[in-house]
Amino acid sequence: MDNKEQEQFSNKKNQSLKSFSNVAICSIACLLLVISVLLTFMLTSAADRSYYQKKLDEQQAVINQMESLNKVEPTLSGSSFEKLDVLSQIFDQYSYYAGQKTEEEMITAVLKAYAEATGDLYAEYYTEEEYNQLAYENAGDYEGIGVSVIQTTCEANGFEYQVFQVISIYKGAPAENSDLRVGDYIYCIKVDDTYQTIAALGGYTTAINYVRGEKGTYAEFAVLRESADGKMESIEIRVIRDSFESVSVTSYLSESDPTVGIVHIAGFDLTAPKQFKEAVLNLKAQGVEHFIFDVRYNPGGDLQSIKAIMTYFLQPGDMILSAIDRNENVAGTYVAEPMTGFGDYAACNVSRDEIGMFADLDMVVLCNGSTASAAEVFVATLRDYGMAMVVGETTFGKGIMQTYLPMSWFGDYTGYVKMTTYAYVTKCGVTYHDTGITPHVESILSEEALEYNFYVLPQSKDNQLQAALELFQN
């Protein structure tokens, strides 16, 4: 090998050694980095574990102390409520949002959740205030302006508005003495001296609360009304709110046959028996010979109300329904008999000579899938006694009863809990719960009829009503 070749070999060897040295240095550096990271992670994790374990130990000590302070023998409320007290104290001490709810609000929330969690679909806890409101409504006592409305839309001057259309004005209610008319569209409501549209107020639910209100205050709103030239004009209305009685029963003549009277029962509150009796008697005085009792979209109501109304049709001692407990024992039977109530229930009184006063009527009953509870008792009773044909759709299927129980025993937190206590059967002896009542003549609302809100559906477009009318013609 000559000198030149030796020099080249030496250079290559040096380059290889340098490359190996660089690789070794990088490898060692990476290894040291990994070891450093692992060591840091282990030290950090150990420190974190130590920190959080210390916190957990501190919190456990607090829990132990709270449990020892609250440890008492089980009471009527049960030991679970004592555990809730411990949980409440933990939240008070550690929660970022502690103090935003009062103790009463928290207990109310717990009781409402407990009722819902029982599996009873109709169970509910009501505060004293909520229960009183229910009682007022069941008695038919309201404060406001006294109108029935439906939610819809209305076009005026190139704009489409969310509106409440007035479909009825209650007799004797404050609105009866105002400039408001049936058919008007409420589209603006005055709030804090400024008229705002229903949409601007956040929609129908929020807006309707601004129309309702306490006795002695004013409801101010603007309505759209079609003028003589066909244009929509805006009219401001001002009504002083007052007490009024709800309207549960409305009646009118058939447009195609004046010998047929139609009685619509919206619900069985405590005003219904008196209004029902007056409606039927008024129609008979007008020469009506045939009756259609419409309980479509009727959700039910009070047991005494439906008992009073059915007593008008039955003979003394005739069964209306029997209540069945969870062990399938008959807990009570309700029959047609004189009724004497007090307070709000005086509206359901039935004298002896009023029993069976409507037994000989020629009648048809209209129902649908929203006919429920007490309204189904109405349908089933007239069906079971062979007094009426049933037209429409299979009913909702709620053959169970609820009871309100006072919670005066629950410390300072008074209120009422509603729970299902009985199932019931009518004269046929077979429950319709979860199955509903099948009509004799099935009739489903047509697509044309469904384009209307039910409460403004023209008689001529109501094919279920027409099916009922045909039974009299045949």
Tab-separated table of C-alpha atoms in Angstrom:
chain	number	residue	atom	x	y	z
A	1	MET	CA	0.000	0.000	0.000
A	2	ASP	CA	1.491	3.329	-1.033
A	3	ASN	CA	1.430	6.510	1.008
A	4	LYS	CA	-1.583	7.905	-0.805
A	5	GLU	CA	-3.696	4.837	-0.145
A	6	GLN	CA	-2.607	4.803	3.523
A	7	GLU	CA	-3.682	8.410	3.886
A	8	GLN	CA	-7.124	7.698	2.388
A	9	PHE	CA	-7.608	4.663	4.672
A	10	SER	CA	-6.646	6.745	7.699
A	11	ASN	CA	-9.125	9.499	6.802
A	12	LYS	CA	-11.992	6.986	6.421
A	13	LYS	CA	-11.146	5.411	9.758
A	14	ASN	CA	-11.157	8.776	11.493
A	15	GLN	CA	-14.519	9.645	9.911
A	16	SER	CA	-15.995	6.334	11.064
A	17	LEU	CA	-14.731	6.884	14.598
A	18	LYS	CA	-16.197	10.383	14.621
A	19	SER	CA	-19.567	9.063	13.354
A	20	PHE	CA	-19.598	6.331	15.961
A	21	SER	CA	-18.696	8.874	18.630
A	22	ASN	CA	-21.548	11.195	17.563
A	23	VAL	CA	-24.073	8.327	17.562
A	24	ALA	CA	-22.888	7.188	20.972
A	25	ILE	CA	-23.121	10.665	22.405
A	26	CYS	CA	-26.690	11.112	21.018
A	27	SER	CA	-27.749	7.737	22.338
A	28	ILE	CA	-26.360	8.467	25.777
A	29	ALA	CA	-28.036	11.893	25.775
A	30	CYS	CA	-31.403	10.371	24.807
A	31	LEU	CA	-31.058	7.711	27.472
A	32	LEU	CA	-30.271	10.317	30.086
A	33	LEU	CA	-33.279	12.383	28.929
A	34	VAL	CA	-35.623	9.394	29.219
A	35	ILE	CA	-34.248	8.528	32.657
A	36	SER	CA	-34.670	12.148	33.691
A	37	VAL	CA	-38.280	12.254	32.470
A	38	LEU	CA	-39.140	8.958	34.143
A	39	LEU	CA	-37.527	10.062	37.355
A	40	THR	CA	-39.373	13.384	37.248
A	41	PHE	CA	-42.689	11.597	36.499
A	42	MET	CA	-42.217	9.185	39.362
A	43	LEU	CA	-41.292	11.957	41.761
A	44	THR	CA	-44.178	14.129	40.557
A	45	SER	CA	-46.690	11.264	40.710
A	46	ALA	CA	-45.544	10.395	44.176
A	47	ALA	CA	-45.871	14.026	45.215
A	48	ASP	CA	-49.354	14.244	43.645
A	49	ARG	CA	-50.440	11.050	45.325
A	50	SER	CA	-49.150	12.325	48.600
A	51	TYR	CA	-50.917	15.686	48.138
A	52	TYR	CA	-54.269	14.222	47.124
A	53	GLN	CA	-54.105	11.483	49.699
A	54	LYS	CA	-53.612	14.157	52.311
A	55	LYS	CA	-56.671	16.017	50.972
A	56	LEU	CA	-58.709	12.800	50.944
A	57	ASP	CA	-57.673	12.070	54.507
A	58	GLU	CA	-58.700	15.594	55.562
A	59	GLN	CA	-62.071	15.273	53.836
A	60	GLN	CA	-62.670	11.836	55.331
A	61	ALA	CA	-61.959	13.257	58.782
A	62	VAL	CA	-64.579	15.961	58.139
A	63	ILE	CA	-67.076	13.336	56.962
A	64	ASN	CA	-66.407	11.168	60.003
A	65	GLN	CA	-66.927	14.176	62.263
A	66	MET	CA	-70.166	15.135	60.510
A	67	GLU	CA	-71.475	11.572	60.713
A	68	SER	CA	-70.673	11.386	64.410
A	69	LEU	CA	-72.486	14.667	65.035
A	70	ASN	CA	-75.518	13.537	63.049
A	71	LYS	CA	-75.585	9.948	64.239
A	72	VAL	CA	-78.972	9.339	65.823
A	73	GLU	CA	-81.411	6.488	65.924
A	74	PRO	CA	-83.465	6.069	62.697
A	75	THR	CA	-86.559	8.269	62.740
A	76	LEU	CA	-89.655	8.622	60.603
A	77	SER	CA	-87.603	10.384	57.961
A	78	GLY	CA	-85.173	7.449	57.845
A	79	SER	CA	-81.410	7.286	58.076
A	80	SER	CA	-81.077	8.155	54.388
A	81	PHE	CA	-82.201	11.705	55.128
A	82	GLU	CA	-79.489	11.917	57.803
A	83	LYS	CA	-76.965	10.944	55.121
A	84	LEU	CA	-78.371	13.725	52.958
A	85	ASP	CA	-77.677	16.151	55.792
A	86	VAL	CA	-74.044	15.023	55.791
A	87	LEU	CA	-73.909	15.468	52.015
A	88	SER	CA	-75.436	18.937	52.381
A	89	GLN	CA	-72.722	19.957	54.830
A	90	ILE	CA	-70.011	18.648	52.508
A	91	PHE	CA	-71.397	20.763	49.660
A	92	ASP	CA	-71.625	23.769	51.977
A	93	GLN	CA	-67.949	23.419	52.841
A	94	TYR	CA	-66.417	22.491	49.477
A	95	SER	CA	-68.735	23.472	46.624
A	96	TYR	CA	-67.849	26.529	44.570
A	97	TYR	CA	-71.600	27.209	44.266
A	98	ALA	CA	-72.424	26.796	47.952
A	99	GLY	CA	-75.110	29.111	49.266
A	100	GLN	CA	-76.876	29.745	45.962
A	101	LYS	CA	-79.914	27.702	47.021
A	102	THR	CA	-81.768	27.878	50.312
A	103	GLU	CA	-82.276	24.803	52.445
A	104	GLU	CA	-85.999	24.895	51.644
A	105	GLU	CA	-85.295	24.944	47.904
A	106	MET	CA	-82.951	21.981	48.265
A	107	ILE	CA	-85.437	19.935	50.302
A	108	THR	CA	-88.187	20.720	47.806
A	109	ALA	CA	-85.950	19.538	44.960
A	110	VAL	CA	-85.173	16.314	46.832
A	111	LEU	CA	-88.850	15.604	47.525
A	112	LYS	CA	-89.824	16.255	43.900
A	113	ALA	CA	-87.026	13.982	42.690
A	114	TYR	CA	-88.002	11.288	45.211
A	115	ALA	CA	-91.624	11.282	44.005
A	116	GLU	CA	-90.489	11.051	40.392
A	117	ALA	CA	-88.042	8.224	41.156
A	118	THR	CA	-90.690	5.975	42.754
A	119	GLY	CA	-91.820	4.717	39.354
A	120	ASP	CA	-95.328	6.087	39.880
A	121	LEU	CA	-95.821	8.068	36.668
A	122	TYR	CA	-98.385	10.303	38.337
A	123	ALA	CA	-96.578	10.850	41.654
A	124	GLU	CA	-95.547	14.414	42.388
A	125	TYR	CA	-94.629	16.607	45.328
A	126	TYR	CA	-96.307	20.023	45.589
A	127	THR	CA	-95.310	22.872	47.842
A	128	GLU	CA	-98.079	24.523	49.846
A	129	GLU	CA	-98.287	27.330	47.294
A	130	GLU	CA	-98.410	24.926	44.319
A	131	TYR	CA	-101.110	22.836	45.969
A	132	ASN	CA	-103.249	25.885	46.756
A	133	GLN	CA	-103.027	26.948	43.112
A	134	LEU	CA	-104.197	23.490	42.038
A	135	ALA	CA	-107.092	23.679	44.484
A	136	TYR	CA	-108.153	27.086	43.114
A	137	GLU	CA	-108.076	25.800	39.552
A	138	ASN	CA	-109.974	22.630	40.436
A	139	ALA	CA	-112.653	24.811	42.031
A	140	GLY	CA	-112.776	26.866	38.848
A	141	ASP	CA	-111.579	30.001	40.616
A	142	TYR	CA	-109.215	32.114	38.548
A	143	GLU	CA	-107.825	35.621	38.466
A	144	GLY	CA	-107.069	37.289	35.177
A	145	ILE	CA	-109.079	38.534	32.205
A	146	GLY	CA	-111.117	35.378	31.467
A	147	VAL	CA	-110.466	34.237	27.903
A	148	SER	CA	-109.548	31.011	26.146
A	149	VAL	CA	-106.834	31.292	23.519
A	150	ILE	CA	-104.925	29.067	21.120
A	151	GLN	CA	-101.373	29.484	19.888
A	152	THR	CA	-101.068	30.213	16.190
A	153	THR	CA	-99.566	32.678	13.706
A	154	CYS	CA	-101.053	35.619	11.839
A	155	GLU	CA	-99.791	37.595	8.842
A	156	ALA	CA	-100.206	41.365	8.785
A	157	ASN	CA	-98.515	44.054	6.686
A	158	GLY	CA	-96.049	41.559	5.259
A	159	PHE	CA	-94.978	40.175	8.640
A	160	GLU	CA	-95.865	36.882	10.286
A	161	TYR	CA	-96.477	37.151	14.028
A	162	GLN	CA	-96.735	34.607	16.798
A	163	VAL	CA	-100.179	35.267	18.291
A	164	PHE	CA	-102.800	34.102	20.763
A	165	GLN	CA	-106.134	33.819	18.994
A	166	VAL	CA	-109.113	34.445	21.277
A	167	ILE	CA	-111.566	31.555	20.854
A	168	SER	CA	-113.926	32.364	23.740
A	169	ILE	CA	-114.597	35.008	26.373
A	170	TYR	CA	-115.965	33.698	29.660
A	171	LYS	CA	-119.352	34.929	30.771
A	172	GLY	CA	-118.990	37.412	33.634
A	173	ALA	CA	-115.208	37.659	33.185
A	174	PRO	CA	-113.394	41.038	32.958
A	175	ALA	CA	-112.770	40.655	29.210
A	176	GLU	CA	-116.524	40.553	28.564
A	177	ASN	CA	-116.712	44.258	29.428
A	178	SER	CA	-113.726	45.235	27.259
A	179	ASP	CA	-113.272	45.889	23.541
A	180	LEU	CA	-111.792	42.421	23.039
A	181	ARG	CA	-113.645	40.172	20.588
A	182	VAL	CA	-113.633	36.458	19.824
A	183	GLY	CA	-111.333	35.961	16.831
A	184	ASP	CA	-108.891	38.747	17.784
A	185	TYR	CA	-105.169	37.943	17.567
A	186	ILE	CA	-103.097	39.093	20.564
A	187	TYR	CA	-99.676	39.840	19.105
A	188	CYS	CA	-98.112	42.491	21.383
A	189	ILE	CA	-98.116	42.701	25.183
A	190	LYS	CA	-97.224	45.756	27.253
A	191	VAL	CA	-94.360	45.043	29.651
A	192	ASP	CA	-92.709	47.859	31.625
A	193	ASP	CA	-94.531	50.510	29.547
A	194	THR	CA	-93.287	49.020	26.274
A	195	TYR	CA	-95.220	46.882	23.781
A	196	GLN	CA	-93.307	43.742	22.864
A	197	THR	CA	-94.193	40.972	20.447
A	198	ILE	CA	-94.729	37.446	21.712
A	199	ALA	CA	-91.549	36.363	19.936
A	200	ALA	CA	-89.541	39.140	21.604
A	201	LEU	CA	-90.844	38.039	25.004
A	202	GLY	CA	-89.414	34.573	24.470
A	203	GLY	CA	-92.397	32.744	23.024
A	204	TYR	CA	-95.868	31.661	24.011
A	205	THR	CA	-95.226	30.249	27.486
A	206	THR	CA	-93.508	33.368	28.768
A	207	ALA	CA	-95.887	35.737	27.008
A	208	ILE	CA	-99.088	34.209	28.405
A	209	ASN	CA	-97.858	34.857	31.943
A	210	TYR	CA	-97.794	38.579	31.152
A	211	VAL	CA	-101.490	38.421	30.209
A	212	ARG	CA	-102.404	36.583	33.392
A	213	GLY	CA	-101.979	38.342	36.695
A	214	GLU	CA	-103.385	39.374	40.030
A	215	LYS	CA	-106.778	40.855	40.670
A	216	GLY	CA	-106.810	44.665	40.518
A	217	THR	CA	-103.914	44.988	38.065
A	218	TYR	CA	-104.162	45.828	34.362
A	219	ALA	CA	-103.439	43.615	31.378
A	220	GLU	CA	-102.480	45.723	28.379
A	221	PHE	CA	-101.941	44.271	24.931
A	222	ALA	CA	-102.504	44.911	21.245
A	223	VAL	CA	-104.595	42.760	18.939
A	224	LEU	CA	-104.824	42.336	15.191
A	225	ARG	CA	-108.362	42.456	13.808
A	226	GLU	CA	-109.598	42.353	10.245
A	227	SER	CA	-111.280	45.631	9.261
A	228	ALA	CA	-114.179	46.150	6.866
A	229	ASP	CA	-111.810	46.591	3.911
A	230	GLY	CA	-110.095	43.272	4.647
A	231	LYS	CA	-106.932	44.764	6.105
A	232	MET	CA	-105.518	43.849	9.514
A	233	GLU	CA	-105.595	46.720	11.957
A	234	SER	CA	-103.908	46.977	15.346
A	235	ILE	CA	-106.071	47.812	18.371
A	236	GLU	CA	-104.868	48.435	21.909
A	237	ILE	CA	-106.813	46.705	24.693
A	238	ARG	CA	-106.688	47.453	28.432
A	239	VAL	CA	-108.467	45.116	30.877
A	240	ILE	CA	-108.417	45.231	34.670
A	241	ARG	CA	-107.863	41.740	36.019
A	242	ASP	CA	-110.439	40.275	38.393
A	243	SER	CA	-111.776	36.975	39.716
A	244	PHE	CA	-113.883	34.820	37.404
A	245	GLU	CA	-115.220	31.300	37.106
A	246	SER	CA	-113.755	29.005	34.487
A	247	VAL	CA	-115.909	27.639	31.676
A	248	SER	CA	-115.664	23.865	31.504
A	249	VAL	CA	-118.783	23.203	29.422
A	250	THR	CA	-119.858	24.898	26.197
A	251	SER	CA	-122.883	24.095	24.047
A	252	TYR	CA	-124.232	24.982	20.636
A	253	LEU	CA	-126.583	23.742	17.914
A	254	SER	CA	-125.600	21.667	14.928
A	255	GLU	CA	-125.324	23.893	11.853
A	256	SER	CA	-126.882	21.228	9.652
A	257	ASP	CA	-129.616	20.013	12.031
A	258	PRO	CA	-131.026	22.325	14.725
A	259	THR	CA	-132.597	19.340	16.513
A	260	VAL	CA	-129.084	18.215	17.487
A	261	GLY	CA	-127.283	19.911	20.361
A	262	ILE	CA	-123.548	19.577	20.934
A	263	VAL	CA	-122.141	19.779	24.470
A	264	HIS	CA	-118.361	19.983	24.763
A	265	ILE	CA	-116.880	19.162	28.177
A	266	ALA	CA	-113.306	20.477	28.413
A	267	GLY	CA	-112.621	19.080	31.883
A	268	PHE	CA	-114.281	17.821	35.040
A	269	ASP	CA	-113.442	20.535	37.551
A	270	LEU	CA	-115.920	21.498	40.259
A	271	THR	CA	-117.749	23.933	37.967
A	272	ALA	CA	-118.574	21.225	35.409
A	273	PRO	CA	-121.704	19.629	37.022
A	274	LYS	CA	-123.623	22.895	37.278
A	275	GLN	CA	-122.530	24.085	33.818
A	276	PHE	CA	-123.344	20.706	32.278
A	277	LYS	CA	-126.850	20.627	33.751
A	278	GLU	CA	-127.545	24.178	32.582
A	279	ALA	CA	-126.220	23.466	29.073
A	280	VAL	CA	-128.435	20.412	28.566
A	281	LEU	CA	-131.533	22.141	29.963
A	282	ASN	CA	-130.943	25.211	27.751
A	283	LEU	CA	-130.608	23.049	24.635
A	284	LYS	CA	-133.780	21.135	25.499
A	285	ALA	CA	-135.563	24.478	25.893
A	286	GLN	CA	-134.490	25.299	22.316
A	287	GLY	CA	-136.163	22.165	20.992
A	288	VAL	CA	-133.105	19.910	20.845
A	289	GLU	CA	-134.031	16.226	20.594
A	290	HIS	CA	-130.611	14.618	20.113
A	291	PHE	CA	-127.360	15.232	21.967
A	292	ILE	CA	-123.682	14.811	21.114
A	293	PHE	CA	-121.465	14.881	24.193
A	294	ASP	CA	-117.950	15.777	23.083
A	295	VAL	CA	-115.123	14.782	25.460
A	296	ARG	CA	-112.310	14.925	22.932
A	297	TYR	CA	-109.121	16.383	24.476
A	298	ASN	CA	-110.690	16.124	27.950
A	299	PRO	CA	-107.900	15.096	30.409
A	300	GLY	CA	-110.247	14.209	33.287
A	301	GLY	CA	-110.637	15.929	36.615
A	302	ASP	CA	-112.192	15.517	40.051
A	303	LEU	CA	-113.903	12.303	41.151
A	304	GLN	CA	-116.828	14.168	42.775
A	305	SER	CA	-117.382	16.132	39.572
A	306	ILE	CA	-117.689	13.064	37.348
A	307	LYS	CA	-119.796	11.292	39.996
A	308	ALA	CA	-122.277	14.186	40.036
A	309	ILE	CA	-122.578	14.325	36.245
A	310	MET	CA	-123.028	10.561	35.877
A	311	THR	CA	-125.718	10.675	38.585
A	312	TYR	CA	-127.803	12.825	36.208
A	313	PHE	CA	-127.954	9.801	33.872
A	314	LEU	CA	-128.302	6.857	36.261
A	315	GLN	CA	-130.841	5.471	38.701
A	316	PRO	CA	-130.350	5.506	42.493
A	317	GLY	CA	-127.765	2.915	43.502
A	318	ASP	CA	-126.402	2.344	39.983
A	319	MET	CA	-122.644	1.741	40.022
A	320	ILE	CA	-120.375	4.384	38.537
A	321	LEU	CA	-117.015	2.832	39.421
A	322	SER	CA	-115.244	0.640	41.965
A	323	ALA	CA	-111.797	1.436	43.341
A	324	ILE	CA	-109.359	-1.511	43.493
A	325	ASP	CA	-106.264	-1.492	45.724
A	326	ARG	CA	-102.896	-3.063	44.811
A	327	ASN	CA	-103.988	-6.363	46.397
A	328	GLU	CA	-107.016	-6.404	44.074
A	329	ASN	CA	-109.440	-5.761	46.907
A	330	VAL	CA	-112.407	-3.438	46.367
A	331	ALA	CA	-111.593	-0.378	48.449
A	332	GLY	CA	-114.818	1.478	47.670
A	333	THR	CA	-117.707	1.693	45.219
A	334	TYR	CA	-119.214	4.939	43.956
A	335	VAL	CA	-122.890	4.903	43.015
A	336	ALA	CA	-125.570	7.318	41.862
A	337	GLU	CA	-127.007	8.955	44.953
A	338	PRO	CA	-127.865	12.396	46.347
A	339	MET	CA	-124.729	14.428	46.937
A	340	THR	CA	-124.231	17.111	49.569
A	341	GLY	CA	-120.875	18.851	49.693
A	342	PHE	CA	-119.469	21.887	51.422
A	343	GLY	CA	-117.200	24.724	50.394
A	344	ASP	CA	-115.962	24.340	46.831
A	345	TYR	CA	-117.583	20.897	46.629
A	346	ALA	CA	-121.056	22.378	47.113
A	347	ALA	CA	-120.948	22.931	43.333
A	348	CYS	CA	-121.231	19.140	42.918
A	349	ASN	CA	-124.429	18.778	44.956
A	350	VAL	CA	-127.160	16.635	43.405
A	351	SER	CA	-130.654	16.542	44.846
A	352	ARG	CA	-132.711	13.372	44.976
A	353	ASP	CA	-135.077	14.502	42.222
A	354	GLU	CA	-132.139	15.268	39.903
A	355	ILE	CA	-130.947	11.641	39.890
A	356	GLY	CA	-131.567	10.200	36.408
A	357	MET	CA	-132.885	13.491	35.007
A	358	PHE	CA	-131.067	12.914	31.684
A	359	ALA	CA	-131.481	9.136	31.472
A	360	ASP	CA	-133.879	9.284	28.498
A	361	LEU	CA	-131.772	11.504	26.247
A	362	ASP	CA	-130.980	10.297	22.714
A	363	MET	CA	-127.205	10.676	22.716
A	364	VAL	CA	-123.834	9.943	21.118
A	365	VAL	CA	-120.429	10.377	22.741
A	366	LEU	CA	-117.376	11.702	20.864
A	367	CYS	CA	-113.876	10.749	22.114
A	368	ASN	CA	-110.276	10.508	20.929
A	369	GLY	CA	-106.805	9.485	22.094
A	370	SER	CA	-106.638	12.481	24.441
A	371	THR	CA	-109.823	11.519	26.284
A	372	ALA	CA	-108.494	10.370	29.657
A	373	SER	CA	-109.265	9.456	33.261
A	374	ALA	CA	-112.600	10.930	34.446
A	375	ALA	CA	-113.544	11.601	30.808
A	376	GLU	CA	-113.131	7.872	30.143
A	377	VAL	CA	-115.449	7.156	33.101
A	378	PHE	CA	-118.028	9.320	31.292
A	379	VAL	CA	-117.567	7.362	28.043
A	380	ALA	CA	-117.457	3.924	29.694
A	381	THR	CA	-120.495	4.490	31.918
A	382	LEU	CA	-122.781	5.595	29.092
A	383	ARG	CA	-121.437	2.717	26.996
A	384	ASP	CA	-121.770	0.086	29.762
A	385	TYR	CA	-125.381	1.023	30.501
A	386	GLY	CA	-126.207	0.956	26.776
A	387	MET	CA	-127.255	4.601	26.822
A	388	ALA	CA	-125.049	5.962	24.035
A	389	MET	CA	-123.068	5.002	20.959
A	390	VAL	CA	-119.400	5.983	21.064
A	391	VAL	CA	-117.762	7.595	18.015
A	392	GLY	CA	-114.144	8.586	17.395
A	393	GLU	CA	-110.831	7.022	18.388
A	394	THR	CA	-109.646	4.682	21.157
A	395	THR	CA	-109.250	6.675	24.358
A	396	PHE	CA	-106.034	7.290	26.294
A	397	GLY	CA	-106.367	4.444	28.808
A	398	LYS	CA	-105.937	5.867	32.318
A	399	GLY	CA	-107.918	3.725	34.748
A	400	ILE	CA	-106.148	4.717	37.960
A	401	MET	CA	-106.844	7.216	40.732
A	402	GLN	CA	-104.512	9.618	42.533
A	403	THR	CA	-104.732	10.895	46.108
A	404	TYR	CA	-103.178	14.020	47.634
A	405	LEU	CA	-101.651	13.415	51.061
A	406	PRO	CA	-100.579	16.285	53.354
A	407	MET	CA	-96.991	16.202	54.603
A	408	SER	CA	-97.557	18.074	57.856
A	409	TRP	CA	-95.514	15.394	59.646
A	410	PHE	CA	-92.386	16.283	57.655
A	411	GLY	CA	-90.887	18.916	59.924
A	412	ASP	CA	-91.182	22.499	58.732
A	413	TYR	CA	-91.523	21.523	55.086
A	414	THR	CA	-95.261	21.363	54.583
A	415	GLY	CA	-96.730	20.405	51.263
A	416	TYR	CA	-98.624	17.599	49.582
A	417	VAL	CA	-97.580	14.468	47.773
A	418	LYS	CA	-99.748	13.016	45.010
A	419	MET	CA	-99.555	9.281	44.432
A	420	THR	CA	-101.538	6.615	42.637
A	421	THR	CA	-103.623	4.772	45.226
A	422	TYR	CA	-106.212	2.764	43.282
A	423	ALA	CA	-107.112	1.324	39.935
A	424	TYR	CA	-110.770	1.368	39.027
A	425	VAL	CA	-113.342	-0.417	36.921
A	426	THR	CA	-116.695	0.751	35.624
A	427	LYS	CA	-119.909	-1.301	35.386
A	428	CYS	CA	-118.451	-3.702	32.819
A	429	GLY	CA	-115.973	-4.897	35.467
A	430	VAL	CA	-112.995	-4.797	33.096
A	431	THR	CA	-110.283	-2.169	33.425
A	432	TYR	CA	-109.401	-0.098	30.384
A	433	HIS	CA	-106.099	1.077	31.922
A	434	ASP	CA	-103.284	1.050	29.322
A	435	THR	CA	-105.711	-0.158	26.640
A	436	GLY	CA	-108.345	2.574	26.353
A	437	ILE	CA	-111.977	2.369	25.279
A	438	THR	CA	-112.660	1.300	21.714
A	439	PRO	CA	-115.502	3.276	20.081
A	440	HIS	CA	-118.486	1.611	18.428
A	441	VAL	CA	-117.819	3.683	15.308
A	442	GLU	CA	-114.176	4.407	14.586
A	443	SER	CA	-113.471	7.764	12.973
A	444	ILE	CA	-110.076	9.431	12.666
A	445	LEU	CA	-109.806	13.156	11.935
A	446	SER	CA	-109.085	13.762	8.266
A	447	GLU	CA	-106.009	15.519	6.944
A	448	GLU	CA	-108.193	18.496	6.062
A	449	ALA	CA	-109.534	18.694	9.632
A	450	LEU	CA	-106.027	18.443	11.101
A	451	GLU	CA	-105.065	21.650	9.317
A	452	TYR	CA	-107.222	23.518	11.868
A	453	ASN	CA	-106.743	23.951	15.567
A	454	PHE	CA	-109.401	21.755	17.180
A	455	TYR	CA	-111.030	24.689	18.951
A	456	VAL	CA	-111.650	26.591	15.711
A	457	LEU	CA	-112.415	23.552	13.569
A	458	PRO	CA	-115.551	24.305	11.486
A	459	GLN	CA	-118.383	21.832	12.010
A	460	SER	CA	-118.499	21.066	8.307
A	461	LYS	CA	-114.796	20.051	8.323
A	462	ASP	CA	-115.071	17.959	11.511
A	463	ASN	CA	-115.562	14.478	10.032
A	464	GLN	CA	-115.797	12.886	13.513
A	465	LEU	CA	-118.684	15.183	14.375
A	466	GLN	CA	-120.295	14.405	11.019
A	467	ALA	CA	-119.988	10.678	11.757
A	468	ALA	CA	-121.851	11.247	15.036
A	469	LEU	CA	-124.570	13.243	13.252
A	470	GLU	CA	-125.073	10.409	10.757
A	471	LEU	CA	-126.081	8.068	13.579
A	472	PHE	CA	-129.124	10.253	14.277
A	473	GLN	CA	-129.969	10.478	10.572
A	474	ASN	CA	-129.865	6.710	10.268
